[in-house]
Short mmCIF file of C-alpha atoms in Angstrom, two decimals:
data_model
loop_
_atom_site.label_atom_id
_atom_site.label_comp_id
_atom_site.label_asym_id
_atom_site.label_seq_id
_atom_site.Cartn_x
_atom_site.Cartn_y
_atom_site.Cartn_z
CA UNK A 1 102.22 63.47 83.05
CA UNK A 2 102.51 65.31 79.83
CA UNK A 3 102.60 63.29 76.67
CA UNK A 4 104.93 64.40 73.98
CA UNK A 5 102.75 63.52 71.08
CA UNK A 6 99.54 65.30 70.71
CA UNK A 7 96.31 63.39 70.44
CA UNK A 8 93.20 64.72 68.76
CA UNK A 9 90.68 65.19 71.53
CA UNK A 10 87.89 66.96 69.78
CA UNK A 11 87.17 67.27 66.10
CA UNK A 12 84.31 69.37 64.83
CA UNK A 13 83.58 69.32 61.10
CA UNK A 14 81.14 71.46 59.13
CA UNK A 15 78.87 71.90 62.11
CA UNK A 16 75.77 74.05 61.68
CA UNK A 17 72.98 74.62 64.14
CA UNK A 18 69.73 76.54 63.94
CA UNK A 19 67.05 77.37 66.47
CA UNK A 20 63.84 77.40 64.46
CA UNK A 21 65.08 78.63 61.11
CA UNK A 22 67.79 81.03 62.14
CA UNK A 23 71.33 79.73 62.05
CA UNK A 24 73.29 80.31 65.23
CA UNK A 25 76.32 78.39 64.07
CA UNK A 26 77.36 78.02 60.47
CA UNK A 27 79.93 75.62 59.12
CA UNK A 28 82.08 75.38 62.22
CA UNK A 29 85.38 73.54 62.00
CA UNK A 30 87.53 73.14 65.04
CA UNK A 31 90.07 70.65 66.33
CA UNK A 32 91.48 70.45 69.81
CA UNK A 33 94.51 68.46 70.90
CA UNK A 34 95.20 66.97 74.27
CA UNK A 35 97.54 69.63 75.60
CA UNK A 36 95.53 72.59 74.44
CA UNK A 37 94.16 75.38 76.54
CA UNK A 38 91.50 76.64 74.17
CA UNK A 39 89.50 79.77 74.79
CA UNK A 40 86.23 80.28 72.94
CA UNK A 41 85.57 83.96 72.62
CA UNK A 42 82.89 86.00 70.90
CA UNK A 43 79.95 88.36 71.40
CA UNK A 44 76.82 87.49 73.34
CA UNK A 45 74.42 85.57 71.16
CA UNK A 46 77.32 84.61 68.94
CA UNK A 47 76.72 80.92 69.53
CA UNK A 48 79.28 80.07 72.22
CA UNK A 49 76.85 78.44 74.62
CA UNK A 50 75.12 76.64 71.78
CA UNK A 51 78.43 75.12 70.76
CA UNK A 52 79.07 74.04 74.35
CA UNK A 53 75.67 72.36 74.48
CA UNK A 54 76.34 70.59 71.20
CA UNK A 55 79.68 69.28 72.43
CA UNK A 56 78.03 68.03 75.62
CA UNK A 57 75.19 66.39 73.76
CA UNK A 58 72.54 68.61 75.34
CA UNK A 59 71.54 69.89 71.91
CA UNK A 60 71.01 67.46 69.04
CA UNK A 61 73.42 67.67 66.12
CA UNK A 62 71.60 68.85 63.01
CA UNK A 63 74.35 69.14 60.45
CA UNK A 64 78.03 68.22 60.49
CA UNK A 65 79.77 66.14 63.09
CA UNK A 66 81.49 66.26 66.45
CA UNK A 67 83.99 63.58 67.27
CA UNK A 68 85.40 63.11 70.74
CA UNK A 69 88.46 60.86 70.71
CA UNK A 70 87.48 59.72 67.26
CA UNK A 71 84.05 58.62 68.37
CA UNK A 72 80.93 60.42 67.22
CA UNK A 73 79.47 62.53 69.99
CA UNK A 74 75.93 63.65 70.39
CA UNK A 75 75.21 61.74 73.52
CA UNK A 76 75.78 62.78 77.07
CA UNK A 77 79.19 61.71 78.18
CA UNK A 78 80.53 63.19 81.39
CA UNK A 79 83.31 60.64 81.75
CA UNK A 80 85.14 62.13 78.77
CA UNK A 81 84.17 65.76 79.17
CA UNK A 82 83.94 67.36 82.58
CA UNK A 83 81.54 70.27 82.48
CA UNK A 84 81.35 73.41 84.62
CA UNK A 85 78.10 75.23 83.85
CA UNK A 86 77.80 78.96 83.41
CA UNK A 87 75.59 80.08 86.20
CA UNK A 88 76.56 78.63 89.52
CA UNK A 89 74.76 81.32 91.47
CA UNK A 90 71.35 79.78 91.05
CA UNK A 91 69.78 77.98 93.98
CA UNK A 92 72.25 79.36 96.51
CA UNK A 93 69.76 78.81 99.32
CA UNK A 94 69.70 75.10 98.53
CA UNK A 95 70.63 72.97 101.54
CA UNK A 96 73.56 71.04 100.15
CA UNK A 97 77.14 70.66 101.31
CA UNK A 98 80.10 71.34 99.04
CA UNK A 99 81.18 67.70 99.18
CA UNK A 100 77.71 66.53 98.14
CA UNK A 101 77.87 68.79 95.11
CA UNK A 102 81.22 67.27 94.19
CA UNK A 103 79.92 63.71 94.54
CA UNK A 104 77.13 64.53 92.12
CA UNK A 105 79.84 64.20 89.48
CA UNK A 106 80.38 60.50 90.09
CA UNK A 107 78.99 58.40 87.29
CA UNK A 108 76.46 55.74 88.12
CA UNK A 109 78.88 52.79 88.20
CA UNK A 110 80.99 54.60 90.77
CA UNK A 111 78.01 54.88 93.09
CA UNK A 112 76.69 52.85 95.97
CA UNK A 113 73.17 51.45 95.98
CA UNK A 114 72.25 54.08 98.48
CA UNK A 115 74.20 56.68 100.39
CA UNK A 116 77.83 57.44 99.64
CA UNK A 117 80.65 54.90 99.40
CA UNK A 118 83.82 55.45 101.43
CA UNK A 119 85.92 55.57 98.27
CA UNK A 120 83.61 58.18 96.80
CA UNK A 121 83.98 60.42 99.83
CA UNK A 122 87.75 59.94 99.75
CA UNK A 123 87.89 60.73 96.04
CA UNK A 124 85.75 63.83 96.50
CA UNK A 125 87.98 65.02 99.34
CA UNK A 126 91.05 64.45 97.17
CA UNK A 127 89.50 66.57 94.41
CA UNK A 128 88.49 69.29 96.84
CA UNK A 129 92.06 69.35 98.05
CA UNK A 130 93.26 69.63 94.47
CA UNK A 131 91.15 72.75 93.96
CA UNK A 132 92.12 74.08 97.40
CA UNK A 133 88.71 73.68 99.00
CA UNK A 134 89.10 70.70 101.34
CA UNK A 135 88.44 72.71 104.48
CA UNK A 136 85.08 73.81 103.07
CA UNK A 137 83.83 70.30 102.33
CA UNK A 138 81.10 70.34 104.98
CA UNK A 139 80.03 73.95 104.34
CA UNK A 140 76.68 74.76 102.78
CA UNK A 141 77.24 75.66 99.14
CA UNK A 142 75.36 78.94 99.51
CA UNK A 143 77.72 80.17 102.21
CA UNK A 144 80.72 80.06 99.87
CA UNK A 145 81.90 82.97 97.74
CA UNK A 146 81.44 82.89 93.98
CA UNK A 147 85.06 81.89 93.40
CA UNK A 148 84.96 79.14 96.01
CA UNK A 149 81.74 77.79 94.59
CA UNK A 150 83.27 77.74 91.13
CA UNK A 151 86.18 75.68 92.42
CA UNK A 152 83.74 73.20 93.95
CA UNK A 153 82.07 72.94 90.53
CA UNK A 154 85.47 72.26 88.96
CA UNK A 155 86.03 69.48 91.49
CA UNK A 156 82.63 68.06 90.56
CA UNK A 157 83.56 68.15 86.88
CA UNK A 158 86.79 66.26 87.65
CA UNK A 159 84.95 63.49 89.50
CA UNK A 160 84.56 61.12 86.58
CA UNK A 161 88.23 61.57 85.59
CA UNK A 162 87.46 63.30 82.29
CA UNK A 163 90.01 63.91 79.56
CA UNK A 164 88.64 67.35 78.81
CA UNK A 165 87.42 70.10 81.09
CA UNK A 166 84.83 72.39 79.53
CA UNK A 167 83.93 75.60 81.36
CA UNK A 168 81.23 78.05 80.32
CA UNK A 169 82.08 81.59 81.49
CA UNK A 170 83.70 80.36 84.69
CA UNK A 171 84.54 83.77 86.07
CA UNK A 172 81.60 85.92 85.03
CA UNK A 173 80.54 86.68 88.59
CA UNK A 174 83.84 86.53 90.42
CA UNK A 175 86.12 89.33 91.60
CA UNK A 176 89.53 89.85 89.98
CA UNK A 177 91.45 87.96 92.65
CA UNK A 178 89.16 84.96 92.46
CA UNK A 179 89.40 84.99 88.67
CA UNK A 180 93.17 84.79 88.76
CA UNK A 181 93.03 81.88 91.19
CA UNK A 182 90.60 80.01 88.96
CA UNK A 183 92.79 80.45 85.91
CA UNK A 184 95.95 79.48 87.78
CA UNK A 185 94.12 76.33 88.84
CA UNK A 186 93.10 75.65 85.25
CA UNK A 187 96.67 76.12 84.08
CA UNK A 188 97.79 73.57 86.66
CA UNK A 189 95.07 71.13 85.56
CA UNK A 190 96.01 71.70 81.93
CA UNK A 191 99.26 69.82 82.56
CA UNK A 192 97.17 66.67 82.63
CA UNK A 193 93.96 67.38 80.75
CA UNK A 194 92.66 69.50 77.94
CA UNK A 195 90.96 72.73 78.98
CA UNK A 196 88.30 74.51 76.96
CA UNK A 197 86.99 77.78 78.36
CA UNK A 198 84.24 80.03 77.10
CA UNK A 199 85.09 83.57 78.10
CA UNK A 200 84.55 87.22 77.40
CA UNK A 201 87.82 88.17 78.90
CA UNK A 202 90.66 88.98 76.52
CA UNK A 203 93.33 89.16 79.20
CA UNK A 204 92.64 85.49 79.82
CA UNK A 205 93.22 84.75 76.18
CA UNK A 206 96.58 86.44 76.28
CA UNK A 207 97.80 85.04 79.52
CA UNK A 208 96.60 81.47 79.63
CA UNK A 209 95.34 80.26 76.29
CA UNK A 210 97.39 78.33 73.79
CA UNK A 211 94.67 78.49 71.18
CA UNK A 212 91.73 80.75 70.67
CA UNK A 213 88.58 80.47 68.59
CA UNK A 214 86.39 83.48 67.91
CA UNK A 215 82.77 82.55 67.40
CA UNK A 216 80.16 84.76 65.89
CA UNK A 217 78.00 82.40 63.88
CA UNK A 218 81.21 81.49 62.05
CA UNK A 219 84.40 80.46 63.69
CA UNK A 220 87.88 81.90 63.30
CA UNK A 221 90.67 79.87 64.77
CA UNK A 222 94.11 80.99 65.93
CA UNK A 223 97.12 79.28 67.32
CA UNK A 224 98.31 81.79 69.85
CA UNK A 225 102.01 81.04 69.80
CA UNK A 226 102.43 83.01 66.58
CA UNK A 227 100.18 85.88 67.59
CA UNK A 228 101.88 86.28 70.94
CA UNK A 229 105.23 86.68 69.15
CA UNK A 230 103.82 89.41 66.94
CA UNK A 231 102.43 91.21 69.94
CA UNK A 232 105.76 91.01 71.73
CA UNK A 233 107.42 92.80 68.86
CA UNK A 234 104.90 95.61 69.07
CA UNK A 235 105.68 96.17 72.72
CA UNK A 236 103.67 95.75 75.86
CA UNK A 237 100.84 98.02 74.99
CA UNK A 238 97.96 96.05 73.56
CA UNK A 239 94.77 97.54 72.36
CA UNK A 240 91.99 95.12 73.20
CA UNK A 241 89.74 96.40 70.45
CA UNK A 242 92.39 95.79 67.80
CA UNK A 243 93.10 92.39 69.21
CA UNK A 244 89.45 91.47 69.13
CA UNK A 245 89.20 92.61 65.53
CA UNK A 246 92.21 90.53 64.68
CA UNK A 247 90.79 87.45 66.38
CA UNK A 248 87.47 87.93 64.66
CA UNK A 249 88.99 87.92 61.21
CA UNK A 250 88.50 84.71 59.39
CA UNK A 251 91.65 83.18 58.04
CA UNK A 252 89.82 80.84 55.79
CA UNK B 1 43.45 67.65 129.46
CA UNK B 2 44.99 64.20 129.83
CA UNK B 3 41.64 62.49 129.82
CA UNK B 4 41.24 63.65 126.23
CA UNK B 5 44.00 61.24 125.26
CA UNK B 6 41.83 58.29 126.17
CA UNK B 7 39.33 59.04 123.40
CA UNK B 8 40.03 57.06 120.25
CA UNK B 9 39.31 59.96 117.91
CA UNK B 10 41.88 62.09 119.72
CA UNK B 11 44.46 59.29 119.50
CA UNK B 12 43.74 58.93 115.79
CA UNK B 13 44.01 62.68 115.33
CA UNK B 14 47.40 62.80 117.01
CA UNK B 15 48.78 59.84 115.04
CA UNK B 16 47.40 61.30 111.81
CA UNK B 17 48.80 64.72 112.66
CA UNK B 18 52.28 63.35 113.26
CA UNK B 19 52.24 61.16 110.14
CA UNK B 20 51.04 63.99 107.94
CA UNK B 21 53.61 66.33 109.47
CA UNK B 22 56.50 63.95 108.81
CA UNK B 23 55.30 63.37 105.26
CA UNK B 24 54.84 67.07 104.57
CA UNK B 25 58.29 67.68 106.04
CA UNK B 26 59.87 65.42 103.44
CA UNK B 27 57.71 66.29 100.45
CA UNK B 28 57.37 69.96 101.40
CA UNK B 29 61.18 70.22 101.39
CA UNK B 30 61.24 68.79 97.87
CA UNK B 31 58.46 71.14 96.77
CA UNK B 32 60.25 74.19 98.14
CA UNK B 33 63.75 73.41 96.83
CA UNK B 34 62.27 72.60 93.42
CA UNK B 35 60.23 75.83 93.45
CA UNK B 36 57.01 73.95 92.99
CA UNK B 37 54.91 75.68 95.64
CA UNK B 38 52.55 77.15 93.07
CA UNK B 39 52.36 73.77 91.36
CA UNK B 40 51.48 72.05 94.63
CA UNK B 41 48.84 74.71 95.26
CA UNK B 42 47.40 73.97 91.84
CA UNK B 43 47.23 70.26 92.57
CA UNK B 44 45.63 70.88 95.96
CA UNK B 45 42.85 72.97 94.49
CA UNK B 46 42.37 70.82 91.43
CA UNK B 47 41.93 67.90 93.84
CA UNK B 48 38.56 69.37 94.71
CA UNK B 49 37.46 68.18 91.28
CA UNK B 50 38.13 64.67 92.52
CA UNK B 51 35.93 65.24 95.53
CA UNK B 52 33.13 66.36 93.22
CA UNK B 53 33.51 63.35 90.92
CA UNK B 54 33.52 60.95 93.87
CA UNK B 55 30.37 62.45 95.39
CA UNK B 56 28.59 62.60 92.04
CA UNK B 57 29.35 59.03 91.03
CA UNK B 58 29.12 57.65 94.53
CA UNK B 59 32.51 56.08 95.12
CA UNK B 60 35.02 56.67 97.91
CA UNK B 61 35.94 60.32 98.28
CA UNK B 62 39.46 59.43 99.31
CA UNK B 63 39.94 57.37 96.17
CA UNK B 64 38.37 60.03 93.97
CA UNK B 65 40.59 62.76 95.36
CA UNK B 66 43.69 60.61 95.07
CA UNK B 67 43.10 59.65 91.44
CA UNK B 68 42.16 63.17 90.44
CA UNK B 69 45.14 64.74 92.22
CA UNK B 70 47.55 62.26 90.62
CA UNK B 71 46.00 62.96 87.22
CA UNK B 72 46.40 66.70 87.84
CA UNK B 73 50.04 66.09 88.84
CA UNK B 74 50.70 64.14 85.64
CA UNK B 75 49.17 66.90 83.53
CA UNK B 76 51.26 69.49 85.40
CA UNK B 77 54.40 67.40 84.87
CA UNK B 78 53.65 67.01 81.19
CA UNK B 79 52.91 70.71 80.73
CA UNK B 80 55.90 72.00 82.70
CA UNK B 81 58.31 69.65 80.96
CA UNK B 82 56.99 70.46 77.48
CA UNK B 83 55.98 74.07 77.63
CA UNK B 84 58.47 76.11 79.59
CA UNK B 85 57.04 79.51 78.70
CA UNK B 86 53.48 79.67 79.96
CA UNK B 87 53.79 77.45 83.00
CA UNK B 88 52.07 79.90 85.36
CA UNK B 89 49.07 80.26 83.09
CA UNK B 90 48.65 76.52 82.76
CA UNK B 91 48.97 75.89 86.48
CA UNK B 92 46.37 78.60 87.15
CA UNK B 93 44.12 77.00 84.56
CA UNK B 94 44.30 73.51 86.07
CA UNK B 95 43.91 75.06 89.55
CA UNK B 96 40.68 76.84 88.66
CA UNK B 97 39.15 74.27 86.31
CA UNK B 98 39.64 71.44 88.79
CA UNK B 99 37.83 73.38 91.50
CA UNK B 100 35.05 74.42 89.14
CA UNK B 101 34.46 70.80 88.10
CA UNK B 102 34.20 69.84 91.76
CA UNK B 103 31.67 72.54 92.59
CA UNK B 104 29.46 71.85 89.55
CA UNK B 105 29.41 68.11 90.23
CA UNK B 106 28.46 68.66 93.87
CA UNK B 107 25.66 70.98 92.64
CA UNK B 108 24.43 68.29 90.29
CA UNK B 109 24.35 65.59 92.95
CA UNK B 110 20.69 65.30 94.01
CA UNK B 111 19.87 65.60 97.66
CA UNK B 112 23.46 65.57 98.80
CA UNK B 113 24.55 68.45 100.93
CA UNK B 114 28.25 67.87 101.36
CA UNK B 115 30.11 69.50 104.17
CA UNK B 116 32.36 71.68 102.06
CA UNK B 117 33.99 73.20 105.11
CA UNK B 118 35.52 69.91 106.15
CA UNK B 119 37.42 69.77 102.87
CA UNK B 120 38.38 73.40 102.91
CA UNK B 121 39.56 73.44 106.50
CA UNK B 122 40.24 69.82 107.33
CA UNK B 123 38.61 67.33 109.62
CA UNK B 124 41.41 65.78 111.59
CA UNK B 125 39.07 64.79 114.41
CA UNK B 126 37.15 62.60 111.94
CA UNK B 127 40.19 60.56 110.87
CA UNK B 128 39.47 56.82 110.96
CA UNK B 129 41.57 53.64 110.91
CA UNK B 130 41.45 53.36 107.14
CA UNK B 131 42.85 56.86 106.74
CA UNK B 132 45.65 56.00 109.13
CA UNK B 133 46.57 52.93 107.10
CA UNK B 134 46.69 55.02 103.96
CA UNK B 135 48.90 57.63 105.63
CA UNK B 136 51.17 54.96 107.07
CA UNK B 137 51.60 53.30 103.67
CA UNK B 138 52.35 56.61 102.01
CA UNK B 139 54.95 57.37 104.70
CA UNK B 140 56.64 54.00 104.11
CA UNK B 141 56.54 54.51 100.34
CA UNK B 142 58.13 57.94 100.65
CA UNK B 143 60.83 56.63 103.00
CA UNK B 144 61.56 53.88 100.51
CA UNK B 145 61.80 56.28 97.56
CA UNK B 146 64.00 58.69 99.49
CA UNK B 147 66.35 55.95 100.69
CA UNK B 148 66.97 54.46 97.28
CA UNK B 149 66.87 57.57 95.14
CA UNK B 150 68.08 60.25 97.52
CA UNK B 151 71.10 61.11 95.41
CA UNK B 152 69.21 61.20 92.13
CA UNK B 153 66.46 63.35 93.63
CA UNK B 154 69.07 65.61 95.21
CA UNK B 155 70.88 65.97 91.88
CA UNK B 156 67.69 66.65 89.93
CA UNK B 157 66.53 69.21 92.47
CA UNK B 158 69.84 71.04 92.75
CA UNK B 159 70.98 71.11 89.14
CA UNK B 160 68.74 69.33 86.67
CA UNK B 161 70.90 70.07 83.63
CA UNK B 162 73.93 68.47 85.24
CA UNK B 163 71.83 65.59 86.53
CA UNK B 164 70.67 64.88 83.01
CA UNK B 165 74.29 64.97 81.80
CA UNK B 166 75.30 62.42 84.39
CA UNK B 167 72.68 60.05 83.04
CA UNK B 168 69.85 60.59 85.53
CA UNK B 169 66.34 60.44 84.08
CA UNK B 170 65.31 63.96 85.09
CA UNK B 171 61.76 63.73 83.71
CA UNK B 172 61.08 60.55 85.66
CA UNK B 173 62.18 62.03 88.96
CA UNK B 174 60.43 65.33 88.33
CA UNK B 175 57.19 63.46 87.68
CA UNK B 176 57.78 61.24 90.70
CA UNK B 177 58.18 64.29 92.95
CA UNK B 178 54.90 65.71 91.60
CA UNK B 179 53.01 62.44 92.11
CA UNK B 180 54.28 62.15 95.68
CA UNK B 181 53.26 65.80 96.18
CA UNK B 182 49.76 64.98 94.93
CA UNK B 183 49.44 62.06 97.37
CA UNK B 184 50.75 64.24 100.17
CA UNK B 185 48.29 66.98 99.31
CA UNK B 186 45.41 64.50 99.48
CA UNK B 187 46.24 63.43 103.01
CA UNK B 188 47.17 66.93 104.13
CA UNK B 189 43.71 68.06 102.98
CA UNK B 190 42.29 65.60 105.51
CA UNK B 191 44.24 67.23 108.33
CA UNK B 192 44.38 70.95 107.62
CA UNK B 193 42.12 71.29 104.58
CA UNK B 194 42.53 72.43 101.03
CA UNK B 195 43.05 76.11 101.80
CA UNK B 196 45.73 75.56 104.38
CA UNK B 197 47.71 72.76 102.79
CA UNK B 198 50.24 75.10 101.31
CA UNK B 199 51.00 76.69 104.68
CA UNK B 200 51.77 73.28 106.18
CA UNK B 201 53.94 72.50 103.19
CA UNK B 202 55.91 75.74 103.46
CA UNK B 203 56.09 77.25 106.97
CA UNK B 204 57.97 74.42 108.73
CA UNK B 205 60.11 74.05 105.62
CA UNK B 206 61.11 77.71 105.64
CA UNK B 207 62.32 77.37 109.23
CA UNK B 208 64.15 74.14 108.45
CA UNK B 209 65.81 75.53 105.34
CA UNK B 210 67.52 78.17 107.41
CA UNK B 211 68.77 75.63 109.92
CA UNK B 212 70.05 72.90 107.61
CA UNK B 213 73.07 72.37 105.45
CA UNK B 214 71.76 69.28 103.70
CA UNK B 215 68.47 68.24 102.14
CA UNK B 216 68.31 65.27 104.50
CA UNK B 217 68.51 67.41 107.63
CA UNK B 218 66.03 69.87 106.12
CA UNK B 219 63.50 67.08 105.73
CA UNK B 220 64.09 65.84 109.25
CA UNK B 221 63.85 69.28 110.88
CA UNK B 222 60.74 70.16 108.82
CA UNK B 223 59.07 66.91 109.87
CA UNK B 224 59.79 67.46 113.55
CA UNK B 225 58.77 71.14 113.62
CA UNK B 226 55.60 70.37 111.65
CA UNK B 227 54.73 67.62 114.17
CA UNK B 228 55.18 70.02 117.07
CA UNK B 229 53.00 72.66 115.39
CA UNK B 230 50.31 70.10 114.68
CA UNK B 231 50.21 68.83 118.26
CA UNK B 232 50.15 72.36 119.67
CA UNK B 233 47.43 73.33 117.20
CA UNK B 234 45.36 70.27 118.14
CA UNK B 235 45.67 71.09 121.82
CA UNK B 236 44.50 74.66 121.16
CA UNK B 237 41.66 73.40 119.01
CA UNK B 238 40.50 70.96 121.72
CA UNK B 239 40.86 73.41 124.60
CA UNK B 240 39.02 76.31 123.01
CA UNK B 241 36.77 74.40 120.63
CA UNK B 242 38.20 75.96 117.47
CA UNK B 243 38.72 74.61 113.93
CA UNK B 244 41.77 72.37 114.14
CA UNK B 245 43.30 73.16 110.72
CA UNK B 246 43.23 76.89 111.30
CA UNK B 247 44.74 76.44 114.78
CA UNK B 248 47.64 74.38 113.40
CA UNK B 249 48.44 76.96 110.76
CA UNK B 250 48.25 79.89 113.17
CA UNK B 251 50.53 78.14 115.64
CA UNK B 252 52.97 77.50 112.79
CA UNK B 253 52.75 81.11 111.62
CA UNK B 254 53.34 82.40 115.14
CA UNK B 255 56.46 80.27 115.53
CA UNK B 256 57.62 81.40 112.10
CA UNK B 257 57.35 85.04 113.26
CA UNK B 258 59.28 84.28 116.44
CA UNK B 259 61.90 82.44 114.39
CA UNK B 260 62.30 85.35 111.98
CA UNK B 261 62.63 87.88 114.81
CA UNK B 262 65.24 85.75 116.56
CA UNK B 263 67.17 85.44 113.28
CA UNK B 264 67.06 89.21 112.76
CA UNK B 265 68.42 89.85 116.24
CA UNK B 266 71.23 87.35 115.72
#
């Protein structure tokens, strides 16, 4: 169900982060509301993955603050933020079934003392169905295609019923068809939860995002509803380079 | 052939062989899926330092090896968790230094001419009751750990970053896997010897990995295939009076070749 009033899901204020002495992120401000489909875009090494790790609590916060639902973050919290990691092609020879990967997402209080509870299996099957993968539940994860594997990872991220789904480059190794399917799925999920995607792909920004943030050490934020109108006036032909330049410009 | 089974040392050898095979099936699977084969090799060779210390100071060799191997495992765990960049160098260092300590200490022990070969190539026919008790206890301990922490160990092995996000103590389980590997290496040394430990910890596992779709079945299949290889190797060793450890490994390698050819044809 979609709520009419927007709720602040994520609030980042004056966040800076440095590896050793070099700043990767400088004075980042960003707020995300519950119905948003936010795309984080920017060059490699621009700090996207660092920001993701900060939001998840994998990196310690050095300066500034991150609030998730008005509570300070900085600790690992999968029950609020479902996470789909960047590289899901590692360990493809690992003997593990799709459904076991999904059940990895259950938080400890959902778990049985040993083995898997009936409710857990049922919940995992429900999620696999939601991402269109229920018939692959018993398949070895390595035998699935990149797109299928990614959908299993999304099901895993949904396990703890998070309010936000955070995906790091979810389609980097997937063919065009698979990419479209993933984004259609995310759009569907976005009816209920907030979606934050790190991506290189500008066509995604234009087609699915409601907000976009360009990160290259600093962050430039755009609400896409206004930009999309401007683009419509100019006609269908969009130059990606110009668009990228526009997104990179800081409004502040 | 059957009369051989009435000898106690043959019975002990068979029981030891099966126990060690089941244990290496479980722990070997963990070592392979966690890409720790080189680490396990390092522990196995460093364990020789423990043999040296035990001989030099005159206490039980089994105890010496066990303590030294566990210490090596803890150092490896500490180093690999802290220092991600030069892992290979450090493992190589511990590998070589451990062995060197062992050799020097054996040199320094007056009047003691230890049978090095039995540690390098195993002495399964010399397994006694006490060894069997140790192996049995280790097997029970490993079953216990795997029953209660299967999901955590699975999560840590498959995707440690995600496991840590879901609140699992990744460092604890990583260290636990290494300690269990060290204990496994100590008893596997008894059966197939230092040099051949790694083969027992990898060949059956390779076959199993290709036949399983879950970690649990991989452990089971590895354990069973390793047991079969061990029994066949023992039979060969008894019939032709050959070194048992080398026989076991060659039988395993032969079956691995057959397995690979069959897979290619399919």
